Tab-separated table of C-alpha atoms in Angstrom:
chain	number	residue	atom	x	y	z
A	1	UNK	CA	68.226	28.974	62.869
A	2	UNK	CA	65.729	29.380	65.473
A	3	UNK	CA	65.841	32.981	67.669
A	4	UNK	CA	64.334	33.322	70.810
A	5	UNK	CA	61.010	35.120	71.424
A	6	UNK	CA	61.719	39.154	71.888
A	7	UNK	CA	59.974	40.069	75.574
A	8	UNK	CA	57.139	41.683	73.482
A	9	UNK	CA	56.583	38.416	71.929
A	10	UNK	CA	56.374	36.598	75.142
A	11	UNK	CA	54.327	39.103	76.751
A	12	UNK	CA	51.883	38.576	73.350
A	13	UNK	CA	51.885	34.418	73.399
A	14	UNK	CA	50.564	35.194	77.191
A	15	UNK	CA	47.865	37.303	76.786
A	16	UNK	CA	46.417	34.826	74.042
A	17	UNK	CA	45.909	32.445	77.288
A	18	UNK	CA	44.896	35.145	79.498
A	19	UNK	CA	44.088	38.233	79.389
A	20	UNK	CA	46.016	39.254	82.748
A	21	UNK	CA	49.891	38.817	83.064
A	22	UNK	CA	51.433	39.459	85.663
A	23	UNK	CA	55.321	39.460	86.320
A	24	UNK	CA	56.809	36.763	88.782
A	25	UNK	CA	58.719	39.074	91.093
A	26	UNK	CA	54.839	41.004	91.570
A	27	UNK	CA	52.580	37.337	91.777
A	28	UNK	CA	52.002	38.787	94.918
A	29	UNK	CA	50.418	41.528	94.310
A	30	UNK	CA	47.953	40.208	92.729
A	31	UNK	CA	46.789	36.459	93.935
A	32	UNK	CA	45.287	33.827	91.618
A	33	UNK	CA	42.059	34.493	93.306
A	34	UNK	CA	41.967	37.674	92.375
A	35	UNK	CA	42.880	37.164	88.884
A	36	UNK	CA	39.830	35.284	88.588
A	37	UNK	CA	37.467	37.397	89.751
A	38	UNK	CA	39.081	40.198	87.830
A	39	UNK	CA	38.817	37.994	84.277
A	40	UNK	CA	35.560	37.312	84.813
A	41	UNK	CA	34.565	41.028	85.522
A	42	UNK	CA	36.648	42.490	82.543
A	43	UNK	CA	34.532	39.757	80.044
A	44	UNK	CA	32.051	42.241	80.640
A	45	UNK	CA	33.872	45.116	78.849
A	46	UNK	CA	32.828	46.690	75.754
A	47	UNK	CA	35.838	46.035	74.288
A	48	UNK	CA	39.102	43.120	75.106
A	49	UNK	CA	40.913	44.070	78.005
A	50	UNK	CA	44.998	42.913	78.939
A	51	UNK	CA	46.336	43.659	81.700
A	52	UNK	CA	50.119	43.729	81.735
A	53	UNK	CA	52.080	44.122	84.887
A	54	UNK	CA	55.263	43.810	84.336
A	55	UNK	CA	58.096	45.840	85.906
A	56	UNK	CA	58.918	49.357	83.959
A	57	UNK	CA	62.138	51.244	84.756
A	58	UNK	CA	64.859	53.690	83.033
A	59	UNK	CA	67.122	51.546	81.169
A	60	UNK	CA	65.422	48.137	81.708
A	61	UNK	CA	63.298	46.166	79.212
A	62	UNK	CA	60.746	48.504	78.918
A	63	UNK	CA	61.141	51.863	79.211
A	64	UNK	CA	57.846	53.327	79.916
A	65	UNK	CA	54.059	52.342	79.786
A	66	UNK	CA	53.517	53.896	76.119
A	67	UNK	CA	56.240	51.633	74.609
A	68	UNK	CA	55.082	48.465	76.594
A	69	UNK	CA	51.883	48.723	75.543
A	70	UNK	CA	52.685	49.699	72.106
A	71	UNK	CA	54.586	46.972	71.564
A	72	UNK	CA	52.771	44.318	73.277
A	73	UNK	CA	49.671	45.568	70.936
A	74	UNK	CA	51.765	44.954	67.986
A	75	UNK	CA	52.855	41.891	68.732
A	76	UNK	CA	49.377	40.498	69.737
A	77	UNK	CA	47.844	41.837	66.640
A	78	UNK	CA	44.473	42.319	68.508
A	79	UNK	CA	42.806	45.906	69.456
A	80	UNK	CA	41.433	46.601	72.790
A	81	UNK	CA	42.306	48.273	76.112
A	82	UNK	CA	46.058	47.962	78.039
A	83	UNK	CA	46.189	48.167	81.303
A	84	UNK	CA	50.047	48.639	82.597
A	85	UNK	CA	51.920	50.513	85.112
A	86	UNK	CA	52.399	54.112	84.801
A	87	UNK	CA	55.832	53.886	84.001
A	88	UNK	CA	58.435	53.669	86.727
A	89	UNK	CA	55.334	54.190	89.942
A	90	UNK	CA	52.579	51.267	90.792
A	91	UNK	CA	49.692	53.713	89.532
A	92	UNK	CA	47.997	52.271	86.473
A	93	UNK	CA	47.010	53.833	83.121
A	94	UNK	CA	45.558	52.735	79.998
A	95	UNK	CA	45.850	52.866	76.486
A	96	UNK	CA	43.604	51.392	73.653
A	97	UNK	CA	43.233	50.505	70.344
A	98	UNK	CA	40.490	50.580	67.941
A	99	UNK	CA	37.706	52.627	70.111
A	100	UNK	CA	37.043	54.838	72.451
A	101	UNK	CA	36.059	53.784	76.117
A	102	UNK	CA	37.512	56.187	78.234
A	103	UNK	CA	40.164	53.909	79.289
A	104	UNK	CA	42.646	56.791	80.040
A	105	UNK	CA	40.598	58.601	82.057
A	106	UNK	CA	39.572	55.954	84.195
A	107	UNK	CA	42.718	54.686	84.800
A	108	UNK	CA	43.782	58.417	85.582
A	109	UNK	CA	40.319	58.851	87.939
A	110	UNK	CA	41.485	55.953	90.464
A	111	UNK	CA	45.213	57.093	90.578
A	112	UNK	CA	43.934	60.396	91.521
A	113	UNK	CA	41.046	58.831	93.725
A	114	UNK	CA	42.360	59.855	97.620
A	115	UNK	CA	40.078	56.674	99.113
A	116	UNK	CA	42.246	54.151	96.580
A	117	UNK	CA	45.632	55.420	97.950
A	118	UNK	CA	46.014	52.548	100.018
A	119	UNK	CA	43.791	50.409	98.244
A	120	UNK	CA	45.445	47.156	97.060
A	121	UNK	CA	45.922	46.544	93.325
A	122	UNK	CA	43.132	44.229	92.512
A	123	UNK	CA	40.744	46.689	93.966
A	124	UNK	CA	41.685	49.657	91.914
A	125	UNK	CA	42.211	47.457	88.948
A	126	UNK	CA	38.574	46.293	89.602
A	127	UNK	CA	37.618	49.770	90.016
A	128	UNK	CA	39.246	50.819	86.629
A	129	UNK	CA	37.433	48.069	85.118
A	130	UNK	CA	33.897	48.932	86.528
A	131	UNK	CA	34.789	52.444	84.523
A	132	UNK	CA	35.135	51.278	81.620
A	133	UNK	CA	32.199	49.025	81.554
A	134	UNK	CA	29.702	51.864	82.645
A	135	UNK	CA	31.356	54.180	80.497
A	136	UNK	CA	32.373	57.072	82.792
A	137	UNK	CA	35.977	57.003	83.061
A	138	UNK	CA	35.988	60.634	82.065
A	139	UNK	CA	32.833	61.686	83.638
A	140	UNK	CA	34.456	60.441	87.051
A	141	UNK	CA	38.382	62.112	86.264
A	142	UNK	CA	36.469	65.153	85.974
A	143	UNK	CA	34.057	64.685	89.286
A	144	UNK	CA	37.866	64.227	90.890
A	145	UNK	CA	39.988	66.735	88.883
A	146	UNK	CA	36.915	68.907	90.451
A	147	UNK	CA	37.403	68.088	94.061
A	148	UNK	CA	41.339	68.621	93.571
A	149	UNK	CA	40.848	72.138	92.304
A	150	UNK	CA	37.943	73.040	94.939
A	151	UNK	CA	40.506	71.802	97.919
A	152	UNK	CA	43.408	73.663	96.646
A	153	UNK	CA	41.434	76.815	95.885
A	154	UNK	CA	40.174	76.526	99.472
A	155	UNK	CA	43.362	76.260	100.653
A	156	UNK	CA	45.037	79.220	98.896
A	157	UNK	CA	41.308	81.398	98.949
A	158	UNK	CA	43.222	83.112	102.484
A	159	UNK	CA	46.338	83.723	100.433
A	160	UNK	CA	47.295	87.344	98.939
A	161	UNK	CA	45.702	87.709	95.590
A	162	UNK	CA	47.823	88.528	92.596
A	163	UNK	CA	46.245	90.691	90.340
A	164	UNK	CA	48.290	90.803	87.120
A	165	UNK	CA	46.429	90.754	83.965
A	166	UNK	CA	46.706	90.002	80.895
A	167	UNK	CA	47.611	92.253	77.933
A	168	UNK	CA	44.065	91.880	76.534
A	169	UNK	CA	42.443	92.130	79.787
A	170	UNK	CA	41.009	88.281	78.911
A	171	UNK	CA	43.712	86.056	80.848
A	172	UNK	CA	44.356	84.164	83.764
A	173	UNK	CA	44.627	86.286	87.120
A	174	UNK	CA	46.552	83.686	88.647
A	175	UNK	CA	49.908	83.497	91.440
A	176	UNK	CA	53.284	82.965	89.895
A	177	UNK	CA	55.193	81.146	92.552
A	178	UNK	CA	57.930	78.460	90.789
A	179	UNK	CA	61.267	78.258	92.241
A	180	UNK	CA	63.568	79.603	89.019
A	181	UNK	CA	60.787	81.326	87.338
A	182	UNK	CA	62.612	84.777	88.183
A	183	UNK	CA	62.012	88.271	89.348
A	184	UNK	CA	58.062	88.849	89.756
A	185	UNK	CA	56.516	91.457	88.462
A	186	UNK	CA	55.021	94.102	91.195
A	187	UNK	CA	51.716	94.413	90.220
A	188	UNK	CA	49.428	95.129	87.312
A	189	UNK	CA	50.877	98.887	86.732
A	190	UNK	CA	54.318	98.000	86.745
A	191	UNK	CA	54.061	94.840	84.530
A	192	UNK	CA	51.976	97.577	81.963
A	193	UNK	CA	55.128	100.084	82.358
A	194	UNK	CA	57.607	97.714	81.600
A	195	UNK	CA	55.551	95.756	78.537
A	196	UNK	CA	55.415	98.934	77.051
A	197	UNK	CA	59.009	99.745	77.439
A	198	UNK	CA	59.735	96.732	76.113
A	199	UNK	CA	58.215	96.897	73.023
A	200	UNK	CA	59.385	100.477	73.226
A	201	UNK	CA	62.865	99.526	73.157
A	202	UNK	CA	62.135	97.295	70.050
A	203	UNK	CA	60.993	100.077	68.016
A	204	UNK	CA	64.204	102.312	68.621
A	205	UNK	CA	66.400	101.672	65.834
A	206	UNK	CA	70.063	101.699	67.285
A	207	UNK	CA	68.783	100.917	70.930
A	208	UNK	CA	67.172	97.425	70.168
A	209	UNK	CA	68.363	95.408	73.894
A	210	UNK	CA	65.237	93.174	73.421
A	211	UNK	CA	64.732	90.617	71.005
A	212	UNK	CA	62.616	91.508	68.308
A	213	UNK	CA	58.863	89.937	68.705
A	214	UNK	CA	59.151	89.243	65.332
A	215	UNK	CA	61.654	86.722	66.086
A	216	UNK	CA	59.156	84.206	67.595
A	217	UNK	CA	56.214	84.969	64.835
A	218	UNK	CA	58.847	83.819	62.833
A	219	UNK	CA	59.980	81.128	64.558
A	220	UNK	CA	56.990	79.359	65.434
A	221	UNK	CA	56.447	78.988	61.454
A	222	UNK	CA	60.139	77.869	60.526
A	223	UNK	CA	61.188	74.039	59.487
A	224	UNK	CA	63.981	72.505	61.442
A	225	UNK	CA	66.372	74.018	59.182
A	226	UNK	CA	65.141	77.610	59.180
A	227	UNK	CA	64.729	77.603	63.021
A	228	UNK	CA	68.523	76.744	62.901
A	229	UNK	CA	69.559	79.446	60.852
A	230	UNK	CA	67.537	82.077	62.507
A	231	UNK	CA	69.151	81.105	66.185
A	232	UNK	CA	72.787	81.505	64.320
A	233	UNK	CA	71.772	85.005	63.173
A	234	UNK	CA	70.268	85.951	66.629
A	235	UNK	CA	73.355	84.559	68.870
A	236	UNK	CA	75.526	86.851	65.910
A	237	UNK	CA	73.203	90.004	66.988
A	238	UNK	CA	73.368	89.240	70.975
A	239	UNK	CA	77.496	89.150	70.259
A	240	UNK	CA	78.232	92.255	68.169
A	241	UNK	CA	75.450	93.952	70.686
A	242	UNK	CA	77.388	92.664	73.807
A	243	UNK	CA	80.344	94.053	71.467
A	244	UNK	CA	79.034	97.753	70.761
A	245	UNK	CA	77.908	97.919	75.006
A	246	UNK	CA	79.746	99.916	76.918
A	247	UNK	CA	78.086	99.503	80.932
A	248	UNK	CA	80.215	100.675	83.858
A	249	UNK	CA	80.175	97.885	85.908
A	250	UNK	CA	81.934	100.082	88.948
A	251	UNK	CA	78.393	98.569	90.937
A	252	UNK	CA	78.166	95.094	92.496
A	253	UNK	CA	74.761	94.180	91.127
A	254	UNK	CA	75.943	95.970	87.599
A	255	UNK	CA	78.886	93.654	87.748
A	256	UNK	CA	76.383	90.559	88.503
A	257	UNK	CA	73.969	91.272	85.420
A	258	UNK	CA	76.576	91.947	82.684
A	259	UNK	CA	78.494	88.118	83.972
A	260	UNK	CA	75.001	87.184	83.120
A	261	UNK	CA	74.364	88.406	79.874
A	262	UNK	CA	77.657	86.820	79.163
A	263	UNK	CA	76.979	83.965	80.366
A	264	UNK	CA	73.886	83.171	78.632
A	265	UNK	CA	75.911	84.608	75.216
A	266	UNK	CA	78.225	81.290	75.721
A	267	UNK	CA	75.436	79.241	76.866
A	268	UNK	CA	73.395	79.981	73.906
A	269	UNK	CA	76.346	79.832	71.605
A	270	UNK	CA	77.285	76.089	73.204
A	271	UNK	CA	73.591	75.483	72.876
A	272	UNK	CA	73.370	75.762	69.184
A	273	UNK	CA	76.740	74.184	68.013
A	274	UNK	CA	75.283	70.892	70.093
A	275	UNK	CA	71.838	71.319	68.939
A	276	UNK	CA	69.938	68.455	68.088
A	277	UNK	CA	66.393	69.537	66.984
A	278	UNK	CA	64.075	71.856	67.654
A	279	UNK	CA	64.085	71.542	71.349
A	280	UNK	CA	67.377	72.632	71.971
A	281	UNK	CA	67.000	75.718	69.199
A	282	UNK	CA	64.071	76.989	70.989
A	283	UNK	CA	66.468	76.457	74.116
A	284	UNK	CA	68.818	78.939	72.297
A	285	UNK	CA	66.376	81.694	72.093
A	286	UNK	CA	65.552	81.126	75.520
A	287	UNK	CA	69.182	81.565	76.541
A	288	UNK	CA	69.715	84.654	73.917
A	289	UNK	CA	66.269	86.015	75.645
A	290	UNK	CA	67.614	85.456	79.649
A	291	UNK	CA	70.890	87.353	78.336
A	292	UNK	CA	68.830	90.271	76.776
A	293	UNK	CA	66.750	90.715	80.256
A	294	UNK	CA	69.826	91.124	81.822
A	295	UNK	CA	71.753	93.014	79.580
A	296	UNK	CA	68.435	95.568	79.701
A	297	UNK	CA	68.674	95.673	83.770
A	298	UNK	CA	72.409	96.118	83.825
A	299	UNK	CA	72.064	99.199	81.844
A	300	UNK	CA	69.448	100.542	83.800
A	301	UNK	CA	70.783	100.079	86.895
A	302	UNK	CA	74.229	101.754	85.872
A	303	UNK	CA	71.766	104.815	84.858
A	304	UNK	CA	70.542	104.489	88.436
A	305	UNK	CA	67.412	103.441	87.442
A	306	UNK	CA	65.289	100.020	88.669
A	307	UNK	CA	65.638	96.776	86.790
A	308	UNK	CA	63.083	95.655	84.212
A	309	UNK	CA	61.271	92.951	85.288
A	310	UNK	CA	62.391	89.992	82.916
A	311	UNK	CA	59.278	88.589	80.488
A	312	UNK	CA	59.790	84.850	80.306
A	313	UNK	CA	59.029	82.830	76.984
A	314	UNK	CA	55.963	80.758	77.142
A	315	UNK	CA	56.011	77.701	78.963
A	316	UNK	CA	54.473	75.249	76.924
A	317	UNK	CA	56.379	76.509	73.903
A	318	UNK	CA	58.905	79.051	74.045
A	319	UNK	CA	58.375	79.366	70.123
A	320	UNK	CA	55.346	81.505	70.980
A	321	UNK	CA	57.174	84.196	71.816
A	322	UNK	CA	56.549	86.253	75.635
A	323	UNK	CA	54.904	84.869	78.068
A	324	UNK	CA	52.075	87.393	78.977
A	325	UNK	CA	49.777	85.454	81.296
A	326	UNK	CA	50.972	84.108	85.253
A	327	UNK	CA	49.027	80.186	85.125
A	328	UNK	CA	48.578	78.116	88.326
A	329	UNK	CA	48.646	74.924	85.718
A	330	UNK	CA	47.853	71.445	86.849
A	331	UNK	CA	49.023	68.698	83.930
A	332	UNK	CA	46.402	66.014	83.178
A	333	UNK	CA	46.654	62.529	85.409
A	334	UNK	CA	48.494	64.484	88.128
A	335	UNK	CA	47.969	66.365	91.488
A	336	UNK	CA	50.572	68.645	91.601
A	337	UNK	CA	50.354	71.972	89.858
A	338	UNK	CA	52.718	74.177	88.514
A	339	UNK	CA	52.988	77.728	88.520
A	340	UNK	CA	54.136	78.911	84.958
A	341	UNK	CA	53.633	81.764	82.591
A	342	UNK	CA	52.049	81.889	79.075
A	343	UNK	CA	51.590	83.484	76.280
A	344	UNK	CA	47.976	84.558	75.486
A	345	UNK	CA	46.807	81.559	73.564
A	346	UNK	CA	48.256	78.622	76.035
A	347	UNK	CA	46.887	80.483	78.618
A	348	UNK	CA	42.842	80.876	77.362
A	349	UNK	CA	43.578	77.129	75.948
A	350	UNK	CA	44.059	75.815	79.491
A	351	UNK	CA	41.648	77.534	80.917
A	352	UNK	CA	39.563	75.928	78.185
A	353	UNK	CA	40.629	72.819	79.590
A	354	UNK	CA	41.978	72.139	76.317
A	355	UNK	CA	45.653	71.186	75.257
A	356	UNK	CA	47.358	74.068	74.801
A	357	UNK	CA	50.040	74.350	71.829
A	358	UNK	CA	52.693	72.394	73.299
A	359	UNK	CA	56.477	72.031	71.611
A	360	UNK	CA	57.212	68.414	71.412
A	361	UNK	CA	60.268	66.493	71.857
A	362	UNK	CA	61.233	62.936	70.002
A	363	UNK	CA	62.007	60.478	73.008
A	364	UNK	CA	61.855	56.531	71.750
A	365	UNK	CA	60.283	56.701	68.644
A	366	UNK	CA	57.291	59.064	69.562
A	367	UNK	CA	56.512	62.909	69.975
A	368	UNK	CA	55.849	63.966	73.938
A	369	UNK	CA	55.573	66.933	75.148
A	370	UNK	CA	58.827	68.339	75.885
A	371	UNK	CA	58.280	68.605	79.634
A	372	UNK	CA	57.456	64.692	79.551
A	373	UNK	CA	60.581	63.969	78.653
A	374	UNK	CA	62.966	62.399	80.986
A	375	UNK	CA	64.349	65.299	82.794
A	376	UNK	CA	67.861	63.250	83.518
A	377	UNK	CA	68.324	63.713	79.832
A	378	UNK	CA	66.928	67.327	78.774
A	379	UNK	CA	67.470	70.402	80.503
A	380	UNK	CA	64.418	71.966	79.033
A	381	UNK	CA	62.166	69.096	81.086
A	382	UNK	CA	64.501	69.614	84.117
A	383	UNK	CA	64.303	73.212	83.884
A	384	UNK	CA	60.777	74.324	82.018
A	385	UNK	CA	62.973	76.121	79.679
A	386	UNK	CA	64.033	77.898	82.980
A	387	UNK	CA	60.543	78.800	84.362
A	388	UNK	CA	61.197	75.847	87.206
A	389	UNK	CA	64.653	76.511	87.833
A	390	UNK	CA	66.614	80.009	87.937
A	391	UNK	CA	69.725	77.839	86.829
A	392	UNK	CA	69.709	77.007	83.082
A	393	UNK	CA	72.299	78.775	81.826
A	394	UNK	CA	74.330	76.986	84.938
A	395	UNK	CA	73.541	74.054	83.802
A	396	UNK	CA	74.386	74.619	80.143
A	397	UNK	CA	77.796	75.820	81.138
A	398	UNK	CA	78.444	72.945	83.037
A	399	UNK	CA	77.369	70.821	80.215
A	400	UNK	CA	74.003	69.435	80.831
């Protein structure tokens, strides 16, 4: 019996009569006339060149641009370049098969490109195209990734500096400033008093508040399996630590802290009986590490002392243990930056302009980086493992 042709299929049997498809509901957009002059431009490629616009959103057909092009590759059985949406937006990006050309980047250099906001589509697919036949896709991302750094740095150059360092004296110097990423630190000598306290308090056998570095040297090695087992014996410690703590809590703000070492007990505890993969066992330790901060600043306040400053995990893997360096972070293909901390490595990596270390999550078949996930379905994208919001262990409790 005969089946009908899957949408990949369909999308393939096109292409192999032109190398541009475009959706009915967007024949607008993009005019027979233009279609033509566009063909006869991209002949001139170094390599085959499809363009695909079809429409991509949550839940529908295809679910985002890696997948459609992906499959559409498979199915036509050629290499080359694929031109698509950028998932659910009308920016374009690029994948390819079988070479190099830059593709990516020059896809990413015209969505960034402030004169082709407006532009209509033909003319910035025609401008991705002239790109990738000149080869400097990435030589013109980077003349624009340039200019987007040099405006915001002009911008912020009348702002207050912040000074904090890192431990080794060789990291970023940059402004912490995400909503959720918690109490700052007040200044360079204060962040110094309380690292060493910290580690100080990990050394005391009896007295251990703080998580163990250890843990995360650890961690960062373990299989799935390990990883699992270690969480389970760290929410155990947290518990029978919670257990042996006596804290007055006669104080308002004593009162506050201890519901949120609690709190972040349960979360951590719901955390790992739901867990998943590694994701959501890194989110544990995140959880058992919020609960620790403010299990620490509960007792010192009840001794009438300041809080510690709570020491975030890093933000581009949590695994890596505490996140030493303050990063004004701007992801590849994008505009906006985020402020985030590090740990050392992440930190000297992206200010490499290499990929830092990232923890990965497994969304449709392939490994993204975990805050590339859709954040309406993890809490660690939504949240940055609670660097971008001050309301994880909220939203754990509530069942996100």
């Amino acid at each position: 019996m005969l089946t009908d042709p899957s949408p990949g299929e369909r999308l393939a049997a096109a292409l192999r009569r032109s190398p541009i498809h475009v959706d009915p509901s967007l024949a607008s957009a993009l005019p027979t006339a233009e279609r033509r002059k566009l063909i006869a431009k991209l002949k001139k490629a170094p390599a085959p060149v499809f363009v695909v616009l079809v429409p991509i959103v949550k839940g529908g057909t295809w679910a985002d641009a890696d997948q459609l092009a992906t499959v559409v590759h498979d199915r036509l059985g050629r290499d080359g370049i694929f031109i698509t949406f950028d998932d659910a937006t009308e920016d374009l990006t690029a994948r390819e098969w079988g070479g190099d050309h830059q593709a990516r980047d020059a896809a990413w250099a015209v969505t960034l490109d402030r004169t082709m906001d407006d532009a209509p589509l033909a003319a910035r697919l025609s401008r991705i195209a002239d790109l990738i036949i000149s080869g400097t896709g990435k030589q013109e991302y980077d003349r624009i990734s340039a200019e987007i750094d040099k405006r915001y740095n002009a911008r912020h150059s009348a702002e207050p500096k912040d000074t904090t360092q890192a431990d080794d004296g060789g990291g970023l110097a940059l402004p912490l400033g995400a909503a959720g990423a918690g109490a700052a630190v007040a200044g360079v000598a204060g962040f110094l008093l309380w690292r060493r306290r910290r580690m100080a308090s990990v050394r005391r056998e009896g007295d251990a508040l703080l998580m163990p570095r250890t843990v995360f040297a650890t961690a960062s090695r373990a299989t799935e399996d390990q990883l699992r087992e270690q969480a389970s014996r760290e929410v155990i410690a947290f518990g029978e630590l919670l257990d042996e703590t006596t804290v007055p809590t006669t104080g308002e703000r004593t009162r506050v802290l201890m519901a949120r070492a609690l709190d972040a007990y349960q979360a951590a505890g719901k955390t790992l009986d739901a867990a998943g993969g590694v994701p959501d066992l890194a989110g544990v330790l995140v959880l058992l590490d919020q609960g620790r901060d403010a299990l620490s600043s509960a007792q010192a306040v009840a001794k009438g002392r300041p809080e510690v400053p709570p020491v975030p995990l890093c933000f581009f893997n949590p695994l890596h243990g505490d996140a030493t360096n303050r990063l004004d972070w701007r992801p590849i293909g994008s505009r906006e930056r985020l402020r985030v901390q590090t740990c050392r490595a992440c930190a000297r990596a992206a200010r490499d302009k290499q990929t830092p270390d990232t923890l990965t999550d497994r969304r449709d078949g392939r490994d993204v980086p975990y805050y590339e996930a859709d954040p309406s379905k993890s809490v660690w994208a939504e949240t940055g493992y609670g660097q971008l919001r001050d309301d994880l262990i909220h939203r754990i409790l509530r069942g996100d």
